[in-house]
């Protein structure tokens, strides 16, 4: 990929709409646009970029310069380098919406020695031209994909440079320690000791615990970015589909008193406190001779295996022994840290003589719900948020929440290097060796913002962008 090519792409999604935007960036941008864009519909009144200021919008006509056919009436926005998204000369053509027109305009541009942009290439140029750093470029992709408030707010903060600032501050902290170590080296020959090794060790340890805290925010970050796979499971007739509908506030799944109603799983989105839950209702778990039901149960297990969180329902209106059996089944087959055990239909419990004297004793920490009486649904929702580790972290606060796996891996490498520095201090090795470890930590920090990076990493990041961004 040649960085100096002039590139173009349709930046708005395919399909019909009011307007579409075609973006052009690179050093030939203005020259090519002057060949195809005119102030009148007869190709007589030329448009000259040299006469116009940056950040202005102009009305005119796009022509196919090969056959002189009028293609569309458009507005063009001018961004002269370096004050553009990419840092290069940029023109954005706002044409009438519709894939036919936009494709036609793009083709005219491509006939004029302009290359089709790769996914994310505009943003990549913004990074390579120093307009934004790598963590901000990644935030652009996340911002486009955001489906909830929390995902939106974490990516906009990152785009505004919250992570970049944190990286810069941490780099400065490490540089300060390196300077102390290296100053020490200069004077070591003269037998002077400026700072105690213990003091340096303490500084590195303090920094490390700060970084570890941020690394641990990744669990929350992943939930914010990707959402949670939430599966409702349990024996037939335990009220799974009813709960599914209740949470969605919509009669999506068929509910009946016949055991084995739900065959195939059903998936819908639910947003709670800004967290996206992919809610999945499954077929009731039991041994079945029915071929279709068995296939449904097989699918239930697959969904359960892939789930981030499982709501396991036990029908509290059934017989005590059946409940006990079901509790055992749950204990033997589900991970407690990934599941919430729920006793459903609590309104029917007393009617069926299930009281605490001779009936089932439901442990106080377990959740009993009744959809009929709207009982404990809020408790359940809070428990769901607590289980996915988002209840304590205020997503609107200024605390850094890591949402990107690459950033997490870089920070882990920083921590490893800092731990090596601590070990080096402990073995009493000379300052030179401590300094090497600390400089490694600096290098890994720089990978987050792209100060130290390689082409493979870049390609990997921008490959996941959409075309035209
Ligand atoms: N009284 C009462 N009935 C409930 C409650 N929740 C569900 N039910 C009833 O329990 C029966 C079974 O509900 P479903 O939601 O179809 O159960 P399911 O677990 O999806 O069943 P399968 O799809 O067959 O596995 C229906 O008759 C519901 O109306 C509740 O909180 N109280
Ligand atoms: Mg069902």
XYZ file of C-alpha atoms and ligand atoms in Angstrom:
502
model
C 0.000 0.000 0.000
C 1.500 3.299 -1.075
C 0.853 6.052 1.418
C 1.134 8.718 -1.272
C -1.619 7.361 -3.529
C -4.772 9.392 -3.664
C -7.616 7.259 -2.350
C -11.382 7.328 -2.441
C -14.325 5.389 -1.027
C -18.034 5.722 -0.376
C -18.192 6.567 3.324
C -21.922 6.141 3.847
C -23.611 2.713 3.934
C -24.994 1.118 0.770
C -28.695 1.561 0.118
C -31.060 4.422 -0.551
C -30.902 7.565 1.548
C -31.175 11.341 1.408
C -27.496 11.876 0.728
C -24.334 9.831 0.422
C -20.763 10.911 1.032
C -17.815 9.973 -1.131
C -14.486 10.774 0.422
C -11.249 11.537 -1.436
C -7.852 12.014 0.215
C -4.307 12.497 -1.027
C -2.136 14.871 -2.995
C -4.012 14.557 -6.332
C -7.407 15.179 -4.767
C -7.840 18.803 -5.815
C -6.424 18.291 -9.315
C -8.814 15.421 -10.056
C -11.867 17.155 -8.602
C -11.122 20.207 -10.785
C -11.458 17.908 -13.811
C -14.885 16.558 -12.871
C -16.563 19.247 -10.734
C -17.992 22.413 -12.317
C -19.973 25.396 -11.019
C -22.481 25.113 -13.884
C -24.247 22.260 -15.653
C -22.519 22.902 -18.995
C -18.909 22.240 -17.859
C -18.088 25.890 -18.624
C -17.480 27.455 -15.197
C -14.373 25.876 -13.726
C -13.838 25.405 -10.006
C -10.371 26.311 -8.710
C -9.252 25.128 -5.299
C -6.523 27.766 -5.097
C -9.244 30.448 -4.986
C -11.159 28.813 -2.170
C -10.506 28.551 1.566
C -10.297 25.347 3.539
C -13.402 24.182 5.431
C -15.856 25.598 2.913
C -18.770 23.963 1.086
C -19.598 24.491 -2.593
C -22.527 23.639 -4.833
C -21.881 22.295 -8.326
C -22.090 19.485 -10.843
C -20.132 16.257 -11.236
C -19.374 15.192 -14.802
C -17.886 12.063 -16.240
C -14.847 13.724 -17.823
C -14.473 10.906 -20.404
C -17.913 11.199 -22.075
C -18.878 14.607 -20.605
C -22.096 13.206 -19.126
C -23.687 15.044 -16.209
C -23.778 12.635 -13.286
C -25.190 14.502 -10.280
C -25.741 17.807 -8.518
C -23.597 17.773 -5.403
C -22.041 19.717 -2.557
C -18.328 19.394 -1.990
C -16.599 20.091 1.335
C -12.977 21.151 1.163
C -10.355 20.340 3.764
C -6.864 21.551 2.895
C -3.907 19.765 4.475
C -2.949 19.541 7.266
C -6.370 20.413 8.696
C -8.328 17.363 7.617
C -9.268 13.979 9.014
C -6.292 12.318 7.320
C -3.949 15.286 7.468
C -3.900 15.344 3.637
C -5.970 17.309 1.100
C -9.495 15.938 1.465
C -12.734 16.481 -0.437
C -16.037 15.042 0.666
C -18.640 14.863 -2.087
C -22.218 14.867 -0.787
C -24.249 13.374 -3.594
C -27.850 12.263 -3.824
C -28.285 9.058 -1.852
C -28.453 5.737 -3.629
C -25.875 3.150 -4.485
C -26.122 3.654 -8.263
C -25.182 7.362 -8.235
C -22.477 6.970 -5.615
C -20.944 4.020 -7.432
C -20.953 6.070 -10.661
C -19.166 9.000 -9.013
C -16.671 6.650 -7.388
C -15.993 5.045 -10.780
C -15.282 8.450 -12.336
C -12.755 9.116 -9.580
C -11.181 5.681 -10.060
C -10.769 6.377 -13.804
C -8.727 9.449 -12.883
C -5.777 7.754 -11.257
C -7.357 7.495 -7.825
C -7.213 4.179 -5.976
C -10.061 2.597 -3.988
C -9.306 2.946 -0.272
C -8.732 -0.136 1.856
C -10.871 -0.608 4.989
C -9.839 1.961 7.589
C -7.272 3.560 5.297
C -8.428 7.132 5.970
C -8.014 6.542 9.706
C -4.703 4.766 9.126
C -3.433 7.858 7.323
C -4.665 10.013 10.198
C -2.501 7.853 12.463
C 0.538 7.765 10.158
C 0.328 11.539 9.697
C 0.285 11.997 13.477
C -3.262 13.388 13.696
C -4.309 10.717 16.206
C -2.486 7.932 18.016
C -3.216 4.244 17.659
C -5.495 3.945 20.687
C -7.577 6.803 19.300
C -7.762 5.144 15.880
C -9.039 2.002 17.571
C -11.587 4.121 19.433
C -12.967 5.315 16.076
C -13.759 1.705 15.114
C -15.349 1.052 18.514
C -17.396 4.224 18.339
C -18.887 3.165 15.003
C -19.758 -0.255 16.396
C -21.151 1.001 19.727
C -24.688 -0.197 20.429
C -25.151 1.001 23.988
C -24.559 4.151 26.034
C -21.719 2.588 27.982
C -19.930 1.350 24.841
C -20.408 4.770 23.311
C -19.138 6.656 26.340
C -16.030 4.479 26.776
C -15.049 4.811 23.114
C -15.668 8.558 22.931
C -13.490 9.016 26.040
C -10.754 6.976 24.408
C -11.078 8.986 21.211
C -10.716 12.155 23.258
C -7.407 10.746 24.487
C -8.090 9.384 27.984
C -6.009 6.263 27.395
C -3.330 8.225 25.526
C -3.006 10.600 28.486
C -2.726 7.732 30.903
C 0.000 6.146 28.756
C 1.904 9.441 28.595
C 1.698 9.916 32.346
C 2.875 6.374 33.019
C 5.727 6.796 30.544
C 6.811 9.895 32.448
C 6.648 7.985 35.752
C 8.911 5.272 34.333
C 11.274 7.799 32.751
C 11.624 9.461 36.164
C 12.599 6.142 37.713
C 15.005 5.378 34.858
C 16.654 8.772 35.390
C 17.142 8.041 39.073
C 18.678 4.663 38.278
C 20.947 6.090 35.607
C 21.966 9.086 37.700
C 22.970 6.604 40.339
C 25.135 4.850 37.737
C 27.046 8.030 36.968
C 27.985 8.545 40.559
C 28.410 4.898 41.565
C 32.094 4.975 40.646
C 32.621 7.799 43.073
C 31.024 5.676 45.790
C 28.011 7.962 46.197
C 24.512 6.617 46.643
C 21.778 9.082 45.711
C 18.707 6.986 46.118
C 18.352 3.741 47.963
C 17.542 0.722 45.773
C 14.642 0.060 48.139
C 13.165 3.395 47.272
C 13.334 2.631 43.555
C 11.808 -0.767 44.185
C 8.935 0.824 46.064
C 8.303 3.262 43.227
C 8.164 0.427 40.676
C 5.864 -1.609 42.906
C 3.456 1.290 43.372
C 3.315 1.820 39.630
C 2.747 -1.879 39.055
C -0.221 -2.102 41.370
C -1.790 0.871 39.610
C -1.360 -0.869 36.259
C -2.737 -4.135 37.589
C -5.881 -2.360 38.700
C -6.391 -1.027 35.199
C -5.741 -4.452 33.670
C -8.435 -5.900 35.915
C -10.926 -3.384 34.505
C -10.744 -5.301 31.229
C -13.412 -7.787 32.365
C -15.831 -4.892 32.701
C -14.480 -3.360 29.517
C -15.162 -6.510 27.545
C -18.729 -6.550 28.838
C -19.149 -2.893 27.875
C -17.751 -3.460 24.398
C -19.101 -6.874 23.472
C -22.076 -7.354 25.765
C -23.041 -10.503 27.644
C -24.325 -13.834 26.348
C -27.105 -14.600 28.794
C -28.801 -17.997 28.617
C -32.011 -18.943 30.406
C -31.898 -22.669 31.188
C -33.775 -25.197 33.302
C -36.138 -28.141 33.206
C -39.193 -28.028 30.923
C -42.019 -25.841 32.177
C -39.867 -24.034 34.735
C -40.950 -20.678 33.279
C -37.953 -19.880 31.042
C -39.891 -18.464 28.116
C -42.126 -16.522 30.493
C -39.085 -14.895 32.091
C -37.568 -14.272 28.640
C -40.721 -12.423 27.556
C -40.977 -10.585 30.860
C -37.413 -9.250 30.670
C -37.934 -8.185 27.057
C -41.321 -6.725 27.868
C -42.627 -8.389 24.732
C -44.399 -11.687 24.017
C -41.631 -13.024 21.849
C -41.556 -16.729 22.857
C -44.487 -19.141 23.058
C -45.489 -19.903 26.643
C -47.688 -22.841 27.645
C -48.260 -25.199 30.528
C -47.178 -28.090 28.294
C -43.644 -29.213 29.142
C -41.399 -29.071 26.089
C -42.933 -25.998 24.442
C -39.684 -24.346 23.374
C -37.750 -26.447 20.874
C -35.211 -24.237 19.156
C -33.434 -21.476 21.065
C -34.543 -17.848 20.601
C -32.233 -14.847 20.858
C -33.085 -11.173 21.494
C -31.200 -8.094 22.692
C -31.836 -6.576 26.096
C -30.119 -3.442 27.402
C -29.773 -3.029 31.164
C -27.915 -0.041 32.653
C -26.171 0.470 29.324
C -25.007 -3.142 29.089
C -26.076 -5.179 26.080
C -27.352 -8.636 27.006
C -27.879 -11.143 24.260
C -30.757 -12.945 25.896
C -31.274 -16.579 24.852
C -34.296 -18.741 25.701
C -33.615 -22.469 25.393
C -35.452 -25.796 25.274
C -36.093 -27.364 28.693
C -33.436 -29.885 29.736
C -34.644 -33.471 30.052
C -34.102 -36.911 28.471
C -36.359 -37.113 25.477
C -37.152 -39.713 22.822
C -38.525 -37.067 20.523
C -36.000 -36.426 17.764
C -36.762 -32.728 17.385
C -36.843 -32.048 21.106
C -33.525 -33.896 21.527
C -31.926 -31.718 18.876
C -33.313 -28.649 20.680
C -31.818 -29.852 23.973
C -28.463 -30.432 22.260
C -28.584 -26.821 21.092
C -29.494 -25.674 24.615
C -26.298 -27.296 25.916
C -24.222 -25.646 23.238
C -25.647 -22.242 24.199
C -25.046 -23.007 27.884
C -21.397 -23.847 27.162
C -20.879 -20.567 25.274
C -22.745 -18.426 27.806
C -21.157 -15.679 29.881
C -23.998 -15.947 32.351
C -26.794 -18.482 32.931
C -30.107 -17.976 34.685
C -31.065 -21.450 35.918
C -34.748 -21.764 36.772
C -36.222 -24.244 39.232
C -40.016 -24.398 39.417
C -40.799 -23.875 43.102
C -44.388 -25.025 42.656
C -43.321 -28.633 42.103
C -42.738 -31.468 44.491
C -40.044 -31.139 47.153
C -38.109 -34.164 45.908
C -38.145 -32.939 42.360
C -36.782 -29.588 43.530
C -34.009 -31.312 45.459
C -33.122 -33.404 42.435
C -33.097 -30.306 40.283
C -30.823 -28.501 42.736
C -28.413 -31.413 42.567
C -28.569 -31.403 38.770
C -27.730 -27.697 38.790
C -24.843 -28.176 41.241
C -23.369 -31.050 39.229
C -23.630 -29.415 35.815
C -23.223 -25.648 36.171
C -20.425 -23.372 37.328
C -21.681 -21.342 40.225
C -19.668 -18.225 39.329
C -21.294 -18.140 35.904
C -24.866 -18.875 37.002
C -27.726 -17.481 39.002
C -30.078 -20.009 40.541
C -33.670 -18.795 40.461
C -36.754 -20.334 42.028
C -39.650 -19.441 39.752
C -43.401 -19.148 40.306
C -43.020 -18.214 43.980
C -46.691 -17.196 44.002
C -47.619 -20.869 43.642
C -45.285 -22.086 46.342
C -47.496 -21.547 49.354
C -50.632 -22.686 47.616
C -48.970 -26.008 47.081
C -48.174 -26.315 50.770
C -44.543 -25.499 50.361
C -43.896 -23.658 53.518
C -40.824 -23.519 55.610
C -42.099 -25.984 58.196
C -42.386 -29.095 56.098
C -41.688 -27.882 52.621
C -38.611 -26.808 50.796
C -36.380 -24.398 52.618
C -35.224 -21.873 50.130
C -31.886 -20.464 51.175
C -31.980 -16.748 51.914
C -29.341 -15.883 49.316
C -31.316 -17.521 46.514
C -33.652 -15.544 44.324
C -37.352 -16.395 44.268
C -39.325 -14.731 41.540
C -42.931 -14.460 40.551
C -43.848 -12.997 37.231
C -47.470 -13.028 38.234
C -46.801 -10.803 41.226
C -43.798 -8.970 39.760
C -41.723 -10.225 42.666
C -37.915 -9.867 42.914
C -37.377 -9.011 39.269
C -35.362 -5.914 40.228
C -33.247 -8.045 42.577
C -32.629 -10.432 39.709
C -31.584 -7.626 37.349
C -29.166 -6.245 39.950
C -27.738 -9.697 40.511
C -27.223 -10.062 36.744
C -25.251 -6.805 36.604
C -23.286 -7.763 39.708
C -22.335 -11.122 38.200
C -20.897 -9.505 35.080
C -18.830 -7.189 37.261
C -20.280 -3.889 36.194
C -22.287 -2.896 39.234
C -19.365 -1.358 41.146
C -17.753 0.480 38.278
C -19.342 3.716 37.314
C -18.917 3.824 33.551
C -19.389 7.578 33.483
C -16.523 8.237 35.917
C -13.081 9.224 34.763
C -11.524 5.914 35.663
C -9.867 4.159 32.747
C -11.674 1.020 31.658
C -9.762 -1.169 29.239
C -12.047 -2.371 26.474
C -9.468 -3.562 23.980
C -7.651 -6.899 24.241
C -4.559 -5.525 22.509
C -4.219 -2.784 25.110
C -4.618 -5.314 27.890
C -1.868 -7.526 26.439
C 0.474 -4.519 26.110
C -0.150 -3.494 29.724
C 0.472 -7.062 30.887
C 3.849 -6.942 29.145
C 4.584 -3.644 30.913
C 3.776 -5.269 34.259
C 6.012 -8.263 33.426
C 8.913 -5.938 32.577
C 8.389 -3.970 35.779
C 8.331 -7.216 37.756
C 11.609 -8.142 36.107
C 13.018 -4.807 37.210
C 11.944 -5.566 40.782
C 13.587 -9.006 40.593
C 16.763 -7.424 39.226
C 16.849 -4.975 42.132
C 16.307 -7.820 44.579
C 19.216 -9.859 43.235
C 21.411 -6.819 43.788
C 22.434 -6.496 40.155
C 23.819 -3.218 38.912
C 21.666 -0.324 37.777
C 22.348 -0.998 34.093
C 20.275 -4.142 34.279
C 17.430 -2.417 36.098
C 17.460 0.228 33.427
C 17.119 -2.385 30.645
C 13.982 -3.818 32.278
C 12.480 -0.382 32.749
C 13.177 0.547 29.131
C 11.403 -2.641 28.024
C 8.392 -1.509 30.017
C 8.511 1.820 28.174
C 8.608 0.066 24.822
C 5.482 -1.985 25.601
C 3.654 1.126 26.796
C 4.485 2.803 23.485
C 2.823 -0.074 21.629
C -0.564 1.056 22.963
C -0.367 4.459 21.335
C 1.613 3.215 18.354
C 4.898 4.990 19.149
C 6.553 1.601 18.928
C 4.741 -0.698 16.571
C 5.138 -2.783 13.438
C 3.287 -3.183 10.142
C 1.673 -6.466 11.121
C 0.013 -4.930 14.157
C -1.192 -1.983 12.083
C -2.586 -4.195 9.355
C -4.421 -6.256 11.925
C -6.030 -3.208 13.501
C -7.150 -1.451 10.335
C -8.357 -4.642 8.622
C -11.338 -4.614 10.977
C -12.447 -1.132 10.009
C -15.221 -0.424 7.572
C -14.527 0.907 4.093
C -14.594 4.681 3.873
C -13.511 5.307 7.485
N -48.194 -18.693 38.567
C -47.134 -18.503 37.794
N -47.041 -19.156 36.627
C -45.950 -18.964 35.865
C -44.926 -18.059 36.248
N -43.970 -18.093 35.295
C -44.399 -18.956 34.352
N -45.580 -19.503 34.685
C -46.356 -20.502 33.938
O -45.592 -21.688 33.812
C -45.922 -22.355 32.584
C -44.672 -22.696 31.800
O -44.054 -21.507 31.355
P -43.042 -21.428 30.152
O -42.478 -20.069 30.204
O -43.655 -21.871 28.885
O -41.971 -22.481 30.619
P -40.646 -22.957 29.875
O -39.619 -23.173 30.920
O -40.309 -22.036 28.790
O -41.072 -24.361 29.312
P -40.483 -25.202 28.076
O -40.350 -24.273 26.916
O -41.492 -26.240 27.856
O -39.183 -25.759 28.527
C -46.871 -21.428 31.834
O -48.196 -21.897 32.012
C -46.649 -20.077 32.522
O -47.796 -19.266 32.466
C -45.070 -17.363 37.499
O -44.233 -16.569 37.924
N -46.201 -17.627 38.218
Mg -40.104 -22.303 26.791
